[in-house]
Every structure is written in structure tokens, then in C-alpha cells.
Amino acid sequence: MSDQREGNKKGLIIALTITTGIMVLEFFGGLFTNSLALLSDSGHMLSDASSLALSLVALWFANRPPSPSKTYGYYRFEILAALFNGITLFLISGFIIYEAIQRFNEPPSVSSGTMILIACIGLIANALSAFSLLKKADVKGNINMKSAYVHIIGDALGSVGAIVAGIFMLAFDWYIADPIISVLVALLILKSAWGVLKQSIHILMEGTPSTLDKDETLQLLKDIDGVLDVHDLHIWTITSGMDSLSCHIVINENEDEQVILQRAIHLVLDRYKIEHTTIQIEKPNLIHPELHI
């Protein structure tokens, strides 16, 4: 876990450095060429730089030890960072679409040649940033890293869109291509942002991890020899790659509690890789109220 977190940190630092530099270039390039596609891409890169910095802060917070008031530590800060990143993607996409609509009736002229050059530089930088995250960070299993990666991919799409729009304007003087391409890129960003947002909210709502099936887990525990029933089963995610499980297991009167407990712990660990389990062993005559949810 510590090696992966170090890789996440290195990948984020490289991506943040590249993104910040290209953001400045595209912002002034957009002003110089009067290109909405470039300005919108630089605005998106500003959000990306902020999101990458926030992801770094989240990693630092997550490494802080638990405290009496934060018994799980600060791992959830990574999920909050991912949620914030998803929201910013929605806001930026909405702004791009709004600005594009304003330009549809009277699209301004754009210095398309310079715009294409700057967008190509931006695309190369985005590709390098994305590669650094793919190479060093866990962009599939860690929602915080995934949200940062989605920002970078959104940047790359913006750069591609600016290049395509620039080609249309350079070849056909079709300046309306600038707002049209901007809207298409914004919609693609929204699609990716929705995935990050949905997953973050699911974790914060203590949802069952998508890789697990609660009914299957319930049956797995019930199939242990000596088990009569399983109730109050809850499975949730503390942060990416860190799932937890708790339940009550009712066993026969003559069964050894510690033996069945050990079997249940091993089953859950072997099948689902869940290391943190809280299992209460009960006998049939125990009266215990259930949590009615």
C-alpha cells in the first residue's frame, strides 16, 4: 500500500508540473488568437492543476495516523477530493457550453494557425501527464487518482478539439467550428465526470463495493459448517482499495466460536481480499435487536 501511495504521489507531481506550465501557455495563446477552444482548454487545465494539487493534499491527509475523533484516520479525504474534482468538471463543462452558445450566432475570427500550434503543444503535455499517472499511479483502483486522470484526459480531449477546430477554420474559414467542437468536448468531459461523481457518492453513502455481491457474500458465510444464520451484514469502502465487512453469525450451541470465526475471516479474505472484518458470533438463544434499515 505504501509503495503504491508513493507511486501515486510521484505521478501527481509530474502531471501537476506539466499541466501548470501548459495552462499558462494556452491561456495567453487563447487571448492572442481569440480562440474559445484554447481559452476553455486553459480554464479546464486550471481546474486540473487545482484538482491535481488537491489530490496531492488528499494523499498527505490519508497518511496521517488515526486520532480519537477520527478512528478510521483521514482516508476518506481522498474520496472527498474525488467528489470535488467531479463537481468542478461539471461546472467547467457547463461554462464552456454556455460560452459556446453565445458564439454560435456571431462566431469571432480566430488565428487558427497559432491556435493549432499551441493546442498541439498542449496535447503532447497532456499525453505526458496521462502517461505519468498511468505508469506510476493507480488510476483504476483509486478513485482519487482516477478523478485526477479524468481531468487530464479531459484536457487531452480539449486539445484535440482545438486542433480539429483550427483545421476547419484554417481550411474553410468555418469559425463556427470553434464553439461546436467546444460543446462536443464538454459533453465528453461530462460523461467521464459523471462516472467519478457517481462512484464518489456511492462510497460516501457506504454503498457495497461494485466488485462484491452482498447476497453471494451472505450465502458464502451461511455455507460454513455449524452456521445457522447470518444477519446485519454490511460491506462498505473506507477509501479506494480498503473495504470493510461486519456481520452477526448465529451458530449451533455445540460449535466452537473461535473455529467458525477463523473460518469466516479466512473465507472473506481469500474470496474478497477484505482484511478488516468485524464479526460477532452468537448462539441461538441470544436476543439481539437488528438494525432496521
Tab-separated table of C-alpha atoms in Angstrom, residues 87-271:
chain	number	residue	atom	x	y	z
A	87	ILE	CA	-18.126	18.647	-9.422
A	88	THR	CA	-15.553	21.034	-10.908
A	89	LEU	CA	-15.605	19.069	-14.165
A	90	PHE	CA	-19.374	19.561	-14.329
A	91	LEU	CA	-19.086	23.301	-13.640
A	92	ILE	CA	-16.345	23.867	-16.204
A	93	SER	CA	-18.213	21.889	-18.861
A	94	GLY	CA	-21.330	23.946	-18.177
A	95	PHE	CA	-19.350	27.190	-18.535
A	96	ILE	CA	-17.811	26.024	-21.830
A	97	ILE	CA	-21.229	25.139	-23.233
A	98	TYR	CA	-22.659	28.496	-22.116
A	99	GLU	CA	-19.818	30.446	-23.734
A	100	ALA	CA	-20.091	28.387	-26.921
A	101	ILE	CA	-23.807	29.141	-27.241
A	102	GLN	CA	-23.018	32.863	-27.043
A	103	ARG	CA	-20.685	32.486	-30.025
A	104	PHE	CA	-22.968	30.471	-32.285
A	105	ASN	CA	-24.728	33.482	-33.844
A	106	GLU	CA	-21.617	35.578	-34.382
A	107	PRO	CA	-18.507	33.408	-34.218
A	108	PRO	CA	-15.407	35.653	-33.973
A	109	SER	CA	-12.404	35.214	-36.233
A	110	VAL	CA	-9.598	33.101	-34.778
A	111	SER	CA	-5.870	32.926	-35.509
A	112	SER	CA	-6.203	29.268	-36.393
A	113	GLY	CA	-2.554	28.564	-37.274
A	114	THR	CA	-1.241	29.742	-33.916
A	115	MET	CA	-4.150	28.051	-32.198
A	116	ILE	CA	-3.279	24.670	-33.761
A	117	LEU	CA	0.378	25.019	-32.762
A	118	ILE	CA	-0.457	25.789	-29.138
A	119	ALA	CA	-3.084	23.042	-28.991
A	120	CYS	CA	-0.521	20.519	-30.298
A	121	ILE	CA	1.865	21.518	-27.524
A	122	GLY	CA	-0.976	21.125	-25.053
A	123	LEU	CA	-1.851	17.686	-26.411
A	124	ILE	CA	1.739	16.482	-26.049
A	125	ALA	CA	1.842	17.775	-22.482
A	126	ASN	CA	-1.469	16.109	-21.655
A	127	ALA	CA	-0.217	12.840	-23.107
A	128	LEU	CA	2.902	13.042	-20.929
A	129	SER	CA	0.811	13.818	-17.839
A	130	ALA	CA	-1.581	10.950	-18.549
A	131	PHE	CA	1.357	8.591	-19.139
A	132	SER	CA	2.982	9.578	-15.830
A	133	LEU	CA	-0.240	8.804	-13.958
A	134	LEU	CA	-0.780	5.513	-15.829
A	135	LYS	CA	2.829	4.499	-15.225
A	136	LYS	CA	3.141	5.397	-11.560
A	137	ALA	CA	-0.351	5.830	-10.088
A	138	ASP	CA	-3.322	3.516	-9.555
A	139	VAL	CA	-5.822	5.191	-11.884
A	140	LYS	CA	-8.107	2.149	-11.988
A	141	GLY	CA	-8.388	1.160	-8.334
A	142	ASN	CA	-8.034	4.546	-6.630
A	143	ILE	CA	-10.946	6.947	-7.171
A	144	ASN	CA	-8.782	9.935	-6.187
A	145	MET	CA	-6.212	9.043	-8.860
A	146	LYS	CA	-8.992	8.257	-11.330
A	147	SER	CA	-10.553	11.702	-10.867
A	148	ALA	CA	-7.159	13.348	-11.486
A	149	TYR	CA	-6.672	11.148	-14.558
A	150	VAL	CA	-10.120	12.061	-15.911
A	151	HIS	CA	-9.163	15.739	-15.636
A	152	ILE	CA	-6.023	15.085	-17.677
A	153	ILE	CA	-7.934	13.086	-20.307
A	154	GLY	CA	-10.451	15.938	-20.481
A	155	ASP	CA	-7.543	18.266	-21.201
A	156	ALA	CA	-6.325	15.979	-23.952
A	157	LEU	CA	-9.800	15.960	-25.499
A	158	GLY	CA	-9.850	19.748	-25.310
A	159	SER	CA	-6.525	19.952	-27.113
A	160	VAL	CA	-7.712	17.518	-29.799
A	161	GLY	CA	-10.881	19.565	-30.182
A	162	ALA	CA	-8.898	22.773	-30.570
A	163	ILE	CA	-6.713	21.148	-33.247
A	164	VAL	CA	-9.741	19.876	-35.179
A	165	ALA	CA	-11.489	23.245	-34.935
A	166	GLY	CA	-8.297	25.001	-36.040
A	167	ILE	CA	-8.011	22.792	-39.115
A	168	PHE	CA	-11.608	23.530	-40.148
A	169	MET	CA	-11.072	27.273	-39.697
A	170	LEU	CA	-7.732	27.254	-41.482
A	171	ALA	CA	-9.047	25.257	-44.445
A	172	PHE	CA	-12.586	26.627	-44.820
A	173	ASP	CA	-12.757	29.823	-42.675
A	174	TRP	CA	-15.518	27.970	-40.806
A	175	TYR	CA	-15.191	29.831	-37.473
A	176	ILE	CA	-18.339	28.290	-36.056
A	177	ALA	CA	-16.277	25.074	-35.709
A	178	ASP	CA	-14.666	26.611	-32.594
A	179	PRO	CA	-17.860	26.680	-30.452
A	180	ILE	CA	-19.211	23.442	-31.973
A	181	ILE	CA	-16.069	21.471	-31.109
A	182	SER	CA	-16.014	23.081	-27.654
A	183	VAL	CA	-19.542	21.787	-26.942
A	184	LEU	CA	-18.663	18.275	-28.125
A	185	VAL	CA	-15.571	18.190	-25.909
A	186	ALA	CA	-17.579	19.492	-22.946
A	187	LEU	CA	-20.132	16.705	-23.390
A	188	LEU	CA	-17.380	14.069	-23.447
A	189	ILE	CA	-15.919	15.539	-20.259
A	190	LEU	CA	-19.355	15.445	-18.628
A	191	LYS	CA	-19.672	11.741	-19.424
A	192	SER	CA	-16.379	10.939	-17.687
A	193	ALA	CA	-17.125	13.290	-14.789
A	194	TRP	CA	-20.416	11.526	-14.127
A	195	GLY	CA	-18.594	8.234	-13.570
A	196	VAL	CA	-16.259	9.803	-10.997
A	197	LEU	CA	-19.101	11.641	-9.286
A	198	LYS	CA	-21.324	8.556	-9.096
A	199	GLN	CA	-18.552	6.376	-7.670
A	200	SER	CA	-17.543	9.001	-5.078
A	201	ILE	CA	-21.125	9.440	-3.868
A	202	HIS	CA	-21.579	5.662	-3.733
A	203	ILE	CA	-18.575	5.336	-1.403
A	204	LEU	CA	-19.654	8.260	0.779
A	205	MET	CA	-23.115	6.688	1.056
A	206	GLU	CA	-21.477	3.493	2.412
A	207	GLY	CA	-22.541	1.578	-0.693
A	208	THR	CA	-21.480	-2.021	-1.258
A	209	PRO	CA	-18.275	-2.125	-3.362
A	210	SER	CA	-19.077	-2.720	-7.029
A	211	THR	CA	-16.736	-5.733	-7.107
A	212	LEU	CA	-18.779	-7.545	-4.439
A	213	ASP	CA	-22.236	-9.112	-4.331
A	214	LYS	CA	-23.878	-8.903	-0.917
A	215	ASP	CA	-26.161	-11.900	-1.498
A	216	GLU	CA	-23.223	-14.011	-2.617
A	217	THR	CA	-21.231	-12.990	0.472
A	218	LEU	CA	-24.198	-13.787	2.699
A	219	GLN	CA	-24.520	-17.267	1.203
A	220	LEU	CA	-20.770	-17.846	1.471
A	221	LEU	CA	-20.913	-17.264	5.237
A	222	LYS	CA	-24.104	-19.283	5.679
A	223	ASP	CA	-22.455	-22.279	3.992
A	224	ILE	CA	-19.854	-22.582	6.766
A	225	ASP	CA	-20.416	-25.807	8.728
A	226	GLY	CA	-22.146	-25.057	12.014
A	227	VAL	CA	-23.615	-21.714	10.922
A	228	LEU	CA	-27.386	-21.362	11.341
A	229	ASP	CA	-27.881	-17.813	10.110
A	230	VAL	CA	-26.126	-14.582	9.166
A	231	HIS	CA	-27.675	-11.167	9.740
A	232	ASP	CA	-26.756	-7.469	9.934
A	233	LEU	CA	-24.294	-7.939	7.076
A	234	HIS	CA	-22.729	-4.663	5.924
A	235	ILE	CA	-19.949	-4.172	3.371
A	236	TRP	CA	-18.543	-0.741	2.608
A	237	THR	CA	-15.474	1.117	1.366
A	238	ILE	CA	-13.362	3.366	3.568
A	239	THR	CA	-11.220	4.515	0.654
A	240	SER	CA	-10.170	3.015	-2.675
A	241	GLY	CA	-8.724	-0.460	-2.136
A	242	MET	CA	-9.782	-0.575	1.517
A	243	ASP	CA	-13.084	-2.401	2.016
A	244	SER	CA	-14.629	-3.436	5.343
A	245	LEU	CA	-17.208	-6.009	6.389
A	246	SER	CA	-19.258	-6.527	9.543
A	247	CYS	CA	-21.939	-9.095	10.381
A	248	HIS	CA	-23.505	-11.299	13.053
A	249	ILE	CA	-23.187	-15.064	12.658
A	250	VAL	CA	-25.531	-17.407	14.546
A	251	ILE	CA	-24.036	-20.864	15.224
A	252	ASN	CA	-25.101	-24.139	16.840
A	253	GLU	CA	-24.844	-24.400	20.618
A	254	ASN	CA	-22.145	-27.076	20.475
A	255	GLU	CA	-19.905	-25.300	17.947
A	256	ASP	CA	-16.580	-23.660	18.812
A	257	GLU	CA	-16.958	-19.888	18.288
A	258	GLN	CA	-13.272	-19.283	17.589
A	259	VAL	CA	-13.054	-22.018	14.958
A	260	ILE	CA	-16.039	-20.666	12.994
A	261	LEU	CA	-14.819	-17.098	13.411
A	262	GLN	CA	-11.445	-18.055	11.958
A	263	ARG	CA	-13.099	-19.806	9.007
A	264	ALA	CA	-15.267	-16.773	8.272
A	265	ILE	CA	-12.283	-14.390	8.429
A	266	HIS	CA	-10.247	-16.575	6.068
A	267	LEU	CA	-13.130	-17.011	3.632
A	268	VAL	CA	-13.746	-13.271	3.339
A	269	LEU	CA	-10.036	-12.541	2.995
A	270	ASP	CA	-9.402	-15.237	0.393
A	271	ARG	CA	-12.513	-14.552	-1.706
